Amino acid sequence: MQRIRLRYTKRGRLRFTSHRDFQRAFERALRRAEVPMAYSAGFTPHPKVSYANAAPTGTGSEAEYLEIALTAPRDPESLRELLDESLPTGLDIVDAVEARTSGLADRLTASVWELRLDRVPVEDAENAVVAFLAAETVEVQRRAKNGMRTFDARGAVAGLEVVRPQPDRTLDGPCAILRLVVRHVTPAVRPDDVLSGLRAVADLAPPVPAAVTRLAQGLFDEESGTVTDPLALDREAVPTAPPTAVETASP
């Protein structure tokens, strides 16, 4: 059985696609592309697809990951092209590797997010970031299944800074762009939790909803403060050669 790991995106209007909607669209793409999928056993067999740490509905992403199991080998790049053609524009398959290591989900320990705050002056955002990072804890609330839950949004944040907009971006009024690096902890700290924390410590309240995009996710490097590519280990792993019978002559 061959396992293929894929990186896909949620862009433009497709960022409002729920995880369940994506699952349905992806399974249709598997059928259109005639991928030789492995199926689970039981009364209701389903394709063996493992999803990892999906982004919340309403956020864009350049770095979503999943793994599929095949009953016959396929070239990862050719498979990527077939699946990409079978999905709507915005749900794009942008990378594919053969799984040669275990534990993809274990390598998704942090995410890099971009938070675009339209109509927020850069100076106001910078002051709020300084106040947030200076705090030992920043308590925020989020509605859960059992009611409102209070937790610390500061401890999971490994990095937070204001970056200047790119020159080619069309800006209508002031705009602050935040770069957020957050560790994957329990309970999960999401970008909107950090925005709630900025409002709590510095009264930063964007007049319009923030445009949030996940730029990367993977292993967090404590020394450099960066998030590494979770598929790199699979690319670097040497394929295991099939065993061959070799007779060794005695000296």
PDB file of C-alpha atoms in Angstrom:
ATOM      1  CA  MET A   1       0.000   0.000   0.000  1.00  0.00           C
ATOM      2  CA  GLN A   2       1.373   3.389  -1.008  1.00  0.00           C
ATOM      3  CA  ARG A   3       0.750   6.521   1.071  1.00  0.00           C
ATOM      4  CA  ILE A   4       0.814  10.001  -0.470  1.00  0.00           C
ATOM      5  CA  ARG A   5       0.899  13.237   1.509  1.00  0.00           C
ATOM      6  CA  LEU A   6      -0.638  16.361  -0.016  1.00  0.00           C
ATOM      7  CA  ARG A   7      -0.549  20.062   0.757  1.00  0.00           C
ATOM      8  CA  TYR A   8      -3.571  22.071  -0.345  1.00  0.00           C
ATOM      9  CA  THR A   9      -4.864  25.609  -0.087  1.00  0.00           C
ATOM     10  CA  LYS A  10      -8.069  27.479   0.734  1.00  0.00           C
ATOM     11  CA  ARG A  11      -8.026  30.732  -1.208  1.00  0.00           C
ATOM     12  CA  GLY A  12     -10.423  33.545  -2.030  1.00  0.00           C
ATOM     13  CA  ARG A  13     -14.101  32.780  -1.446  1.00  0.00           C
ATOM     14  CA  LEU A  14     -13.238  29.112  -0.811  1.00  0.00           C
ATOM     15  CA  ARG A  15     -11.871  30.092   2.607  1.00  0.00           C
ATOM     16  CA  PHE A  16     -15.495  29.926   3.766  1.00  0.00           C
ATOM     17  CA  THR A  17     -15.583  26.225   2.879  1.00  0.00           C
ATOM     18  CA  SER A  18     -16.093  24.113   5.996  1.00  0.00           C
ATOM     19  CA  HIS A  19     -13.916  21.079   6.632  1.00  0.00           C
ATOM     20  CA  ARG A  20     -16.871  18.805   5.919  1.00  0.00           C
ATOM     21  CA  ASP A  21     -17.507  20.585   2.599  1.00  0.00           C
ATOM     22  CA  PHE A  22     -13.875  20.098   1.648  1.00  0.00           C
ATOM     23  CA  GLN A  23     -14.052  16.408   2.523  1.00  0.00           C
ATOM     24  CA  ARG A  24     -16.995  15.947   0.165  1.00  0.00           C
ATOM     25  CA  ALA A  25     -15.292  17.900  -2.635  1.00  0.00           C
ATOM     26  CA  PHE A  26     -12.046  15.983  -2.183  1.00  0.00           C
ATOM     27  CA  GLU A  27     -13.729  12.571  -2.275  1.00  0.00           C
ATOM     28  CA  ARG A  28     -15.490  13.583  -5.500  1.00  0.00           C
ATOM     29  CA  ALA A  29     -12.113  14.622  -6.917  1.00  0.00           C
ATOM     30  CA  LEU A  30     -10.673  11.218  -6.019  1.00  0.00           C
ATOM     31  CA  ARG A  31     -13.437   9.524  -7.986  1.00  0.00           C
ATOM     32  CA  ARG A  32     -13.081  11.863 -11.006  1.00  0.00           C
ATOM     33  CA  ALA A  33      -9.324  11.306 -11.102  1.00  0.00           C
ATOM     34  CA  GLU A  34      -9.855   7.535 -10.778  1.00  0.00           C
ATOM     35  CA  VAL A  35      -7.370   7.309  -7.915  1.00  0.00           C
ATOM     36  CA  PRO A  36      -6.910   3.672  -6.756  1.00  0.00           C
ATOM     37  CA  MET A  37      -7.937   4.403  -3.182  1.00  0.00           C
ATOM     38  CA  ALA A  38      -7.694   1.965  -0.301  1.00  0.00           C
ATOM     39  CA  TYR A  39     -10.951   1.668   1.650  1.00  0.00           C
ATOM     40  CA  SER A  40     -11.741   0.933   5.256  1.00  0.00           C
ATOM     41  CA  ALA A  41     -13.411  -2.318   6.247  1.00  0.00           C
ATOM     42  CA  GLY A  42     -16.920  -2.667   7.721  1.00  0.00           C
ATOM     43  CA  PHE A  43     -20.491  -2.042   6.597  1.00  0.00           C
ATOM     44  CA  THR A  44     -19.812   1.498   5.329  1.00  0.00           C
ATOM     45  CA  PRO A  45     -16.351   1.516   3.689  1.00  0.00           C
ATOM     46  CA  HIS A  46     -14.854   4.939   3.078  1.00  0.00           C
ATOM     47  CA  PRO A  47     -11.629   6.099   1.415  1.00  0.00           C
ATOM     48  CA  LYS A  48      -8.578   6.031   3.661  1.00  0.00           C
ATOM     49  CA  VAL A  49      -7.916   9.763   3.961  1.00  0.00           C
ATOM     50  CA  SER A  50      -6.284  11.264   7.064  1.00  0.00           C
ATOM     51  CA  TYR A  51      -6.799  14.991   7.598  1.00  0.00           C
ATOM     52  CA  ALA A  52      -4.498  16.952   9.889  1.00  0.00           C
ATOM     53  CA  ASN A  53      -5.321  20.101  11.852  1.00  0.00           C
ATOM     54  CA  ALA A  54      -7.728  21.805   9.449  1.00  0.00           C
ATOM     55  CA  ALA A  55      -7.976  25.601   9.528  1.00  0.00           C
ATOM     56  CA  PRO A  56     -11.171  27.139  10.942  1.00  0.00           C
ATOM     57  CA  THR A  57     -13.980  28.002   8.531  1.00  0.00           C
ATOM     58  CA  GLY A  58     -13.588  31.535   7.220  1.00  0.00           C
ATOM     59  CA  THR A  59      -9.789  31.592   7.284  1.00  0.00           C
ATOM     60  CA  GLY A  60      -7.623  31.211   4.215  1.00  0.00           C
ATOM     61  CA  SER A  61      -4.698  28.838   4.131  1.00  0.00           C
ATOM     62  CA  GLU A  62      -1.629  28.050   2.069  1.00  0.00           C
ATOM     63  CA  ALA A  63      -0.702  25.032   4.184  1.00  0.00           C
ATOM     64  CA  GLU A  64      -3.347  22.380   4.799  1.00  0.00           C
ATOM     65  CA  TYR A  65      -2.258  18.732   4.865  1.00  0.00           C
ATOM     66  CA  LEU A  66      -3.753  15.304   4.344  1.00  0.00           C
ATOM     67  CA  GLU A  67      -2.615  11.768   3.598  1.00  0.00           C
ATOM     68  CA  ILE A  68      -4.204   9.176   1.328  1.00  0.00           C
ATOM     69  CA  ALA A  69      -3.615   5.422   1.025  1.00  0.00           C
ATOM     70  CA  LEU A  70      -3.523   3.777  -2.409  1.00  0.00           C
ATOM     71  CA  THR A  71      -3.851   0.170  -3.482  1.00  0.00           C
ATOM     72  CA  ALA A  72      -1.546   0.720  -6.478  1.00  0.00           C
ATOM     73  CA  PRO A  73       1.512   2.983  -6.773  1.00  0.00           C
ATOM     74  CA  ARG A  74       1.217   6.361  -8.468  1.00  0.00           C
ATOM     75  CA  ASP A  75       3.694   9.131  -9.234  1.00  0.00           C
ATOM     76  CA  PRO A  76       3.043  11.852  -6.605  1.00  0.00           C
ATOM     77  CA  GLU A  77       3.371  14.784  -9.016  1.00  0.00           C
ATOM     78  CA  SER A  78       1.112  13.229 -11.650  1.00  0.00           C
ATOM     79  CA  LEU A  79      -1.439  12.454  -8.947  1.00  0.00           C
ATOM     80  CA  ARG A  80      -1.225  16.024  -7.666  1.00  0.00           C
ATOM     81  CA  GLU A  81      -1.986  17.421 -11.133  1.00  0.00           C
ATOM     82  CA  LEU A  82      -4.976  15.110 -11.614  1.00  0.00           C
ATOM     83  CA  LEU A  83      -6.496  16.003  -8.260  1.00  0.00           C
ATOM     84  CA  ASP A  84      -5.829  19.713  -8.699  1.00  0.00           C
ATOM     85  CA  GLU A  85      -7.689  19.675 -12.021  1.00  0.00           C
ATOM     86  CA  SER A  86     -10.631  17.918 -10.345  1.00  0.00           C
ATOM     87  CA  LEU A  87     -11.057  20.508  -7.575  1.00  0.00           C
ATOM     88  CA  PRO A  88     -12.510  24.025  -7.844  1.00  0.00           C
ATOM     89  CA  THR A  89     -10.103  26.935  -8.150  1.00  0.00           C
ATOM     90  CA  GLY A  90      -9.172  28.028  -4.632  1.00  0.00           C
ATOM     91  CA  LEU A  91      -8.962  24.485  -3.317  1.00  0.00           C
ATOM     92  CA  ASP A  92      -5.600  23.832  -4.933  1.00  0.00           C
ATOM     93  CA  ILE A  93      -3.313  20.827  -4.465  1.00  0.00           C
ATOM     94  CA  VAL A  94       0.125  22.431  -4.475  1.00  0.00           C
ATOM     95  CA  ASP A  95       2.486  19.718  -3.235  1.00  0.00           C
ATOM     96  CA  ALA A  96       2.653  15.928  -3.061  1.00  0.00           C
ATOM     97  CA  VAL A  97       5.234  13.490  -1.713  1.00  0.00           C
ATOM     98  CA  GLU A  98       5.320   9.786  -1.046  1.00  0.00           C
ATOM     99  CA  ALA A  99       5.132   9.123   2.703  1.00  0.00           C
ATOM    100  CA  ARG A 100       8.447   7.543   3.682  1.00  0.00           C
ATOM    101  CA  THR A 101       8.286   8.462   7.366  1.00  0.00           C
ATOM    102  CA  SER A 102       5.655   8.174  10.082  1.00  0.00           C
ATOM    103  CA  GLY A 103       3.886  10.780  12.170  1.00  0.00           C
ATOM    104  CA  LEU A 104       2.838  13.617   9.861  1.00  0.00           C
ATOM    105  CA  ALA A 105       0.396  14.949  12.460  1.00  0.00           C
ATOM    106  CA  ASP A 106       3.174  14.942  15.073  1.00  0.00           C
ATOM    107  CA  ARG A 107       5.174  17.318  12.875  1.00  0.00           C
ATOM    108  CA  LEU A 108       2.402  19.934  12.820  1.00  0.00           C
ATOM    109  CA  THR A 109       3.306  21.648  16.081  1.00  0.00           C
ATOM    110  CA  ALA A 110       2.918  25.321  15.090  1.00  0.00           C
ATOM    111  CA  SER A 111       1.380  27.630  12.490  1.00  0.00           C
ATOM    112  CA  VAL A 112       2.329  30.936  10.911  1.00  0.00           C
ATOM    113  CA  TRP A 113      -0.653  33.225  10.338  1.00  0.00           C
ATOM    114  CA  GLU A 114      -1.124  36.549   8.580  1.00  0.00           C
ATOM    115  CA  LEU A 115      -3.787  38.843  10.032  1.00  0.00           C
ATOM    116  CA  ARG A 116      -4.769  41.777   7.850  1.00  0.00           C
ATOM    117  CA  LEU A 117      -6.399  44.560   9.869  1.00  0.00           C
ATOM    118  CA  ASP A 118      -7.964  47.034   7.457  1.00  0.00           C
ATOM    119  CA  ARG A 119      -8.588  50.577   8.740  1.00  0.00           C
ATOM    120  CA  VAL A 120      -6.178  50.010  11.640  1.00  0.00           C
ATOM    121  CA  PRO A 121      -3.153  52.385  11.747  1.00  0.00           C
ATOM    122  CA  VAL A 122       0.194  50.591  11.907  1.00  0.00           C
ATOM    123  CA  GLU A 123       1.199  52.546  15.023  1.00  0.00           C
ATOM    124  CA  ASP A 124      -1.896  51.370  16.916  1.00  0.00           C
ATOM    125  CA  ALA A 125      -1.166  47.777  15.986  1.00  0.00           C
ATOM    126  CA  GLU A 126       2.476  48.086  17.043  1.00  0.00           C
ATOM    127  CA  ASN A 127       1.491  49.477  20.448  1.00  0.00           C
ATOM    128  CA  ALA A 128      -1.009  46.641  20.953  1.00  0.00           C
ATOM    129  CA  VAL A 129       1.575  43.995  19.994  1.00  0.00           C
ATOM    130  CA  VAL A 130       4.084  45.425  22.487  1.00  0.00           C
ATOM    131  CA  ALA A 131       1.466  45.327  25.256  1.00  0.00           C
ATOM    132  CA  PHE A 132       0.437  41.770  24.359  1.00  0.00           C
ATOM    133  CA  LEU A 133       3.991  40.421  24.319  1.00  0.00           C
ATOM    134  CA  ALA A 134       4.829  42.171  27.583  1.00  0.00           C
ATOM    135  CA  ALA A 135       1.976  40.427  29.414  1.00  0.00           C
ATOM    136  CA  GLU A 136       2.652  37.145  31.221  1.00  0.00           C
ATOM    137  CA  THR A 137      -0.880  35.936  30.560  1.00  0.00           C
ATOM    138  CA  VAL A 138      -3.742  37.283  28.478  1.00  0.00           C
ATOM    139  CA  GLU A 139      -7.060  35.732  29.377  1.00  0.00           C
ATOM    140  CA  VAL A 140      -9.706  35.539  26.672  1.00  0.00           C
ATOM    141  CA  GLN A 141     -13.071  33.856  26.365  1.00  0.00           C
ATOM    142  CA  ARG A 142     -14.478  31.630  23.640  1.00  0.00           C
ATOM    143  CA  ARG A 143     -17.852  30.009  23.388  1.00  0.00           C
ATOM    144  CA  ALA A 144     -17.591  26.208  23.608  1.00  0.00           C
ATOM    145  CA  LYS A 145     -20.163  23.431  23.577  1.00  0.00           C
ATOM    146  CA  ASN A 146     -20.564  23.721  27.352  1.00  0.00           C
ATOM    147  CA  GLY A 147     -20.701  27.516  27.457  1.00  0.00           C
ATOM    148  CA  MET A 148     -18.059  30.229  27.665  1.00  0.00           C
ATOM    149  CA  ARG A 149     -14.507  29.059  28.312  1.00  0.00           C
ATOM    150  CA  THR A 150     -11.687  31.232  29.668  1.00  0.00           C
ATOM    151  CA  PHE A 151      -8.074  30.465  28.797  1.00  0.00           C
ATOM    152  CA  ASP A 152      -4.671  32.092  28.259  1.00  0.00           C
ATOM    153  CA  ALA A 153      -3.983  33.289  24.704  1.00  0.00           C
ATOM    154  CA  ARG A 154      -0.433  34.482  25.460  1.00  0.00           C
ATOM    155  CA  GLY A 155       1.411  31.283  26.347  1.00  0.00           C
ATOM    156  CA  ALA A 156       0.974  29.643  22.939  1.00  0.00           C
ATOM    157  CA  VAL A 157       2.227  32.674  20.999  1.00  0.00           C
ATOM    158  CA  ALA A 158       5.831  32.147  19.910  1.00  0.00           C
ATOM    159  CA  GLY A 159       6.004  35.280  17.789  1.00  0.00           C
ATOM    160  CA  LEU A 160       3.918  38.340  16.944  1.00  0.00           C
ATOM    161  CA  GLU A 161       4.967  41.331  14.887  1.00  0.00           C
ATOM    162  CA  VAL A 162       3.636  44.014  12.587  1.00  0.00           C
ATOM    163  CA  VAL A 163       4.872  43.745   9.000  1.00  0.00           C
ATOM    164  CA  ARG A 164       4.632  46.430   6.366  1.00  0.00           C
ATOM    165  CA  PRO A 165       2.221  45.791   3.461  1.00  0.00           C
ATOM    166  CA  GLN A 166       3.811  44.772   0.168  1.00  0.00           C
ATOM    167  CA  PRO A 167       4.085  47.627  -2.366  1.00  0.00           C
ATOM    168  CA  ASP A 168       1.861  45.803  -4.867  1.00  0.00           C
ATOM    169  CA  ARG A 169      -1.056  45.586  -2.445  1.00  0.00           C
ATOM    170  CA  THR A 170      -3.949  47.951  -3.052  1.00  0.00           C
ATOM    171  CA  LEU A 171      -4.758  49.687   0.213  1.00  0.00           C
ATOM    172  CA  ASP A 172      -7.831  51.778   0.906  1.00  0.00           C
ATOM    173  CA  GLY A 173      -6.906  53.716   4.007  1.00  0.00           C
ATOM    174  CA  PRO A 174      -4.679  52.517   6.862  1.00  0.00           C
ATOM    175  CA  CYS A 175      -3.886  48.826   7.120  1.00  0.00           C
ATOM    176  CA  ALA A 176      -1.839  46.874   9.660  1.00  0.00           C
ATOM    177  CA  ILE A 177      -0.656  43.361   8.890  1.00  0.00           C
ATOM    178  CA  LEU A 178       0.346  41.066  11.739  1.00  0.00           C
ATOM    179  CA  ARG A 179       2.565  38.001  11.456  1.00  0.00           C
ATOM    180  CA  LEU A 180       1.647  35.483  14.158  1.00  0.00           C
ATOM    181  CA  VAL A 181       3.462  32.269  15.095  1.00  0.00           C
ATOM    182  CA  VAL A 182       1.406  30.141  17.453  1.00  0.00           C
ATOM    183  CA  ARG A 183       2.136  26.730  18.918  1.00  0.00           C
ATOM    184  CA  HIS A 184      -0.526  24.032  18.658  1.00  0.00           C
ATOM    185  CA  VAL A 185      -1.571  23.480  22.256  1.00  0.00           C
ATOM    186  CA  THR A 186      -4.672  22.344  24.133  1.00  0.00           C
ATOM    187  CA  PRO A 187      -6.952  24.231  24.220  1.00  0.00           C
ATOM    188  CA  ALA A 188      -6.055  25.474  20.741  1.00  0.00           C
ATOM    189  CA  VAL A 189      -5.248  29.164  20.467  1.00  0.00           C
ATOM    190  CA  ARG A 190      -6.635  30.569  17.212  1.00  0.00           C
ATOM    191  CA  PRO A 191      -5.910  33.872  15.478  1.00  0.00           C
ATOM    192  CA  ASP A 192      -9.252  35.296  16.634  1.00  0.00           C
ATOM    193  CA  ASP A 193      -8.246  34.480  20.229  1.00  0.00           C
ATOM    194  CA  VAL A 194      -5.091  36.556  19.772  1.00  0.00           C
ATOM    195  CA  LEU A 195      -7.206  39.376  18.345  1.00  0.00           C
ATOM    196  CA  SER A 196      -9.393  39.149  21.456  1.00  0.00           C
ATOM    197  CA  GLY A 197      -6.210  39.359  23.522  1.00  0.00           C
ATOM    198  CA  LEU A 198      -5.081  42.500  21.698  1.00  0.00           C
ATOM    199  CA  ARG A 199      -8.449  44.050  22.430  1.00  0.00           C
ATOM    200  CA  ALA A 200      -8.138  43.060  26.097  1.00  0.00           C
ATOM    201  CA  VAL A 201      -4.647  44.502  26.666  1.00  0.00           C
ATOM    202  CA  ALA A 202      -4.715  47.515  24.348  1.00  0.00           C
ATOM    203  CA  ASP A 203      -8.325  48.086  23.305  1.00  0.00           C
ATOM    204  CA  LEU A 204      -7.405  47.297  19.691  1.00  0.00           C
ATOM    205  CA  ALA A 205     -10.725  46.696  17.928  1.00  0.00           C
ATOM    206  CA  PRO A 206     -10.573  46.575  14.105  1.00  0.00           C
ATOM    207  CA  PRO A 207     -13.691  48.213  12.608  1.00  0.00           C
ATOM    208  CA  VAL A 208     -13.991  45.401  10.026  1.00  0.00           C
ATOM    209  CA  PRO A 209     -13.325  41.666  10.452  1.00  0.00           C
ATOM    210  CA  ALA A 210      -9.692  40.667  10.030  1.00  0.00           C
ATOM    211  CA  ALA A 211      -8.665  38.743   6.923  1.00  0.00           C
ATOM    212  CA  VAL A 212      -6.779  35.734   8.276  1.00  0.00           C
ATOM    213  CA  THR A 213      -4.554  33.376   6.273  1.00  0.00           C
ATOM    214  CA  ARG A 214      -2.408  30.480   7.434  1.00  0.00           C
ATOM    215  CA  LEU A 215       0.934  30.802   5.653  1.00  0.00           C
ATOM    216  CA  ALA A 216       2.636  27.675   6.982  1.00  0.00           C
ATOM    217  CA  GLN A 217       2.435  24.930   9.553  1.00  0.00           C
ATOM    218  CA  GLY A 218       4.966  22.361  10.671  1.00  0.00           C
ATOM    219  CA  LEU A 219       7.585  21.742  13.331  1.00  0.00           C
ATOM    220  CA  PHE A 220       8.527  24.762  15.428  1.00  0.00           C
ATOM    221  CA  ASP A 221      12.270  25.398  15.654  1.00  0.00           C
ATOM    222  CA  GLU A 222      12.907  26.905  19.078  1.00  0.00           C
ATOM    223  CA  GLU A 223      16.349  28.259  18.135  1.00  0.00           C
ATOM    224  CA  SER A 224      15.349  30.115  14.986  1.00  0.00           C
ATOM    225  CA  GLY A 225      11.702  30.731  15.863  1.00  0.00           C
ATOM    226  CA  THR A 226      10.664  29.422  12.448  1.00  0.00           C
ATOM    227  CA  VAL A 227       8.184  26.769  11.319  1.00  0.00           C
ATOM    228  CA  THR A 228       9.728  24.094   9.090  1.00  0.00           C
ATOM    229  CA  ASP A 229       8.239  22.179   6.152  1.00  0.00           C
ATOM    230  CA  PRO A 230       6.570  18.998   7.505  1.00  0.00           C
ATOM    231  CA  LEU A 231       7.086  17.185   4.180  1.00  0.00           C
ATOM    232  CA  ALA A 232      10.852  17.764   4.103  1.00  0.00           C
ATOM    233  CA  LEU A 233      11.635  14.526   5.932  1.00  0.00           C
ATOM    234  CA  ASP A 234       9.718  12.520   3.317  1.00  0.00           C
ATOM    235  CA  ARG A 235      11.606  14.224   0.487  1.00  0.00           C
ATOM    236  CA  GLU A 236      14.943  13.594   2.142  1.00  0.00           C
ATOM    237  CA  ALA A 237      14.269   9.978   3.114  1.00  0.00           C
ATOM    238  CA  VAL A 238      15.984   7.446   0.860  1.00  0.00           C
ATOM    239  CA  PRO A 239      13.541   4.925  -0.661  1.00  0.00           C
ATOM    240  CA  THR A 240      13.963   1.465   0.762  1.00  0.00           C
ATOM    241  CA  ALA A 241      15.312  -0.896  -1.897  1.00  0.00           C
ATOM    242  CA  PRO A 242      13.625  -4.301  -2.156  1.00  0.00           C
ATOM    243  CA  PRO A 243      15.705  -7.110  -0.608  1.00  0.00           C
ATOM    244  CA  THR A 244      17.805  -9.143  -3.005  1.00  0.00           C
ATOM    245  CA  ALA A 245      19.530 -12.450  -2.537  1.00  0.00           C
ATOM    246  CA  VAL A 246      23.282 -11.997  -2.656  1.00  0.00           C
ATOM    247  CA  GLU A 247      25.777 -14.794  -2.279  1.00  0.00           C
ATOM    248  CA  THR A 248      28.944 -13.823  -0.494  1.00  0.00           C
ATOM    249  CA  ALA A 249      31.984 -15.804  -1.467  1.00  0.00           C
ATOM    250  CA  SER A 250      34.214 -17.014   1.340  1.00  0.00           C
ATOM    251  CA  PRO A 251      37.699 -15.534   1.290  1.00  0.00           C
TER     252      PRO A 251
END
